[in-house]
PDB file of C-alpha atoms in Angstrom:
ATOM      1  CA  PRO A  25      16.553  67.022 133.711  1.00  0.00           C
ATOM      2  CA  ALA A  26      14.322  69.309 131.655  1.00  0.00           C
ATOM      3  CA  LEU A  27      14.701  72.014 134.306  1.00  0.00           C
ATOM      4  CA  TRP A  28      18.488  71.777 134.648  1.00  0.00           C
ATOM      5  CA  SER A  29      20.595  74.878 134.229  1.00  0.00           C
ATOM      6  CA  VAL A  30      23.644  74.903 131.969  1.00  0.00           C
ATOM      7  CA  SER A  31      25.833  74.333 135.046  1.00  0.00           C
ATOM      8  CA  GLU A  32      23.765  71.315 136.072  1.00  0.00           C
ATOM      9  CA  VAL A  33      24.094  69.858 132.575  1.00  0.00           C
ATOM     10  CA  ILE A  34      27.870  70.320 132.759  1.00  0.00           C
ATOM     11  CA  ASP A  35      27.960  68.653 136.181  1.00  0.00           C
ATOM     12  CA  TRP A  36      25.966  65.736 134.783  1.00  0.00           C
ATOM     13  CA  LEU A  37      28.315  65.409 131.782  1.00  0.00           C
ATOM     14  CA  ARG A  38      31.297  65.292 134.110  1.00  0.00           C
ATOM     15  CA  SER A  39      29.593  62.663 136.283  1.00  0.00           C
ATOM     16  CA  ARG A  40      29.264  60.539 133.136  1.00  0.00           C
ATOM     17  CA  ASP A  41      32.980  60.992 132.314  1.00  0.00           C
ATOM     18  CA  ILE A  42      32.191  62.916 129.147  1.00  0.00           C
ATOM     19  CA  ASP A  43      35.255  64.644 127.652  1.00  0.00           C
ATOM     20  CA  GLU A  44      35.974  68.113 129.073  1.00  0.00           C
ATOM     21  CA  ASN A  45      36.061  69.543 125.531  1.00  0.00           C
ATOM     22  CA  VAL A  46      32.430  68.486 125.134  1.00  0.00           C
ATOM     23  CA  CYS A  47      31.607  70.234 128.408  1.00  0.00           C
ATOM     24  CA  THR A  48      33.132  73.414 127.016  1.00  0.00           C
ATOM     25  CA  VAL A  49      31.063  73.118 123.825  1.00  0.00           C
ATOM     26  CA  PHE A  50      27.880  72.623 125.839  1.00  0.00           C
ATOM     27  CA  ARG A  51      28.711  75.660 127.994  1.00  0.00           C
ATOM     28  CA  ASP A  52      29.532  77.818 124.952  1.00  0.00           C
ATOM     29  CA  HIS A  53      26.233  76.839 123.317  1.00  0.00           C
ATOM     30  CA  GLU A  54      24.281  77.294 126.576  1.00  0.00           C
ATOM     31  CA  VAL A  55      22.882  73.757 126.580  1.00  0.00           C
ATOM     32  CA  SER A  56      20.384  73.656 129.450  1.00  0.00           C
ATOM     33  CA  GLY A  57      18.324  70.639 130.412  1.00  0.00           C
ATOM     34  CA  ASP A  58      15.480  71.200 127.972  1.00  0.00           C
ATOM     35  CA  VAL A  59      17.979  71.602 125.128  1.00  0.00           C
ATOM     36  CA  LEU A  60      19.922  68.549 126.292  1.00  0.00           C
ATOM     37  CA  LEU A  61      16.830  66.370 125.987  1.00  0.00           C
ATOM     38  CA  ALA A  62      16.286  67.544 122.401  1.00  0.00           C
ATOM     39  CA  LEU A  63      19.803  66.650 121.205  1.00  0.00           C
ATOM     40  CA  ASP A  64      20.480  63.841 118.761  1.00  0.00           C
ATOM     41  CA  VAL A  65      23.540  62.565 116.903  1.00  0.00           C
ATOM     42  CA  ASP A  66      22.981  64.916 113.968  1.00  0.00           C
ATOM     43  CA  ILE A  67      22.589  68.055 116.093  1.00  0.00           C
ATOM     44  CA  LEU A  68      25.680  67.159 118.086  1.00  0.00           C
ATOM     45  CA  LYS A  69      27.651  67.005 114.834  1.00  0.00           C
ATOM     46  CA  THR A  70      26.168  69.810 112.743  1.00  0.00           C
ATOM     47  CA  GLU A  71      25.188  72.398 115.339  1.00  0.00           C
ATOM     48  CA  LEU A  72      27.652  71.727 118.153  1.00  0.00           C
ATOM     49  CA  GLY A  73      30.577  70.571 115.999  1.00  0.00           C
ATOM     50  CA  ILE A  74      31.324  67.358 117.883  1.00  0.00           C
ATOM     51  CA  SER A  75      33.032  65.432 115.109  1.00  0.00           C
ATOM     52  CA  SER A  76      33.812  62.204 116.978  1.00  0.00           C
ATOM     53  CA  LEU A  77      31.140  59.591 116.377  1.00  0.00           C
ATOM     54  CA  GLY A  78      32.157  57.806 119.565  1.00  0.00           C
ATOM     55  CA  LYS A  79      31.650  60.925 121.668  1.00  0.00           C
ATOM     56  CA  ARG A  80      28.316  61.664 120.005  1.00  0.00           C
ATOM     57  CA  LEU A  81      27.050  58.149 120.653  1.00  0.00           C
ATOM     58  CA  GLN A  82      28.293  58.266 124.250  1.00  0.00           C
ATOM     59  CA  ILE A  83      26.313  61.469 124.810  1.00  0.00           C
ATOM     60  CA  VAL A  84      23.149  60.186 123.111  1.00  0.00           C
ATOM     61  CA  ASP A  85      23.287  56.950 125.142  1.00  0.00           C
ATOM     62  CA  ALA A  86      23.705  58.923 128.364  1.00  0.00           C
ATOM     63  CA  ILE A  87      20.746  61.144 127.477  1.00  0.00           C
ATOM     64  CA  ALA A  88      18.612  58.085 126.729  1.00  0.00           C
ATOM     65  CA  GLU A  89      19.344  56.780 130.227  1.00  0.00           C
ATOM     66  CA  LEU A  90      17.844  59.923 131.731  1.00  0.00           C
TER      67      LEU A  90
END
């Protein structure tokens, strides 16, 4: 995952049924694999503007499974 492109990260998000709005945010912020692995709940909220706690936790759990 650390070597994934932004497109590969988006594909992975979609495979995990992550909301399409989140995919757009990740694309806009150019979240590649190395960046993905560095994300946490706080960064998702403060830097990426994902306000929903449920969505943030869903993403963090999915990343942990990688």
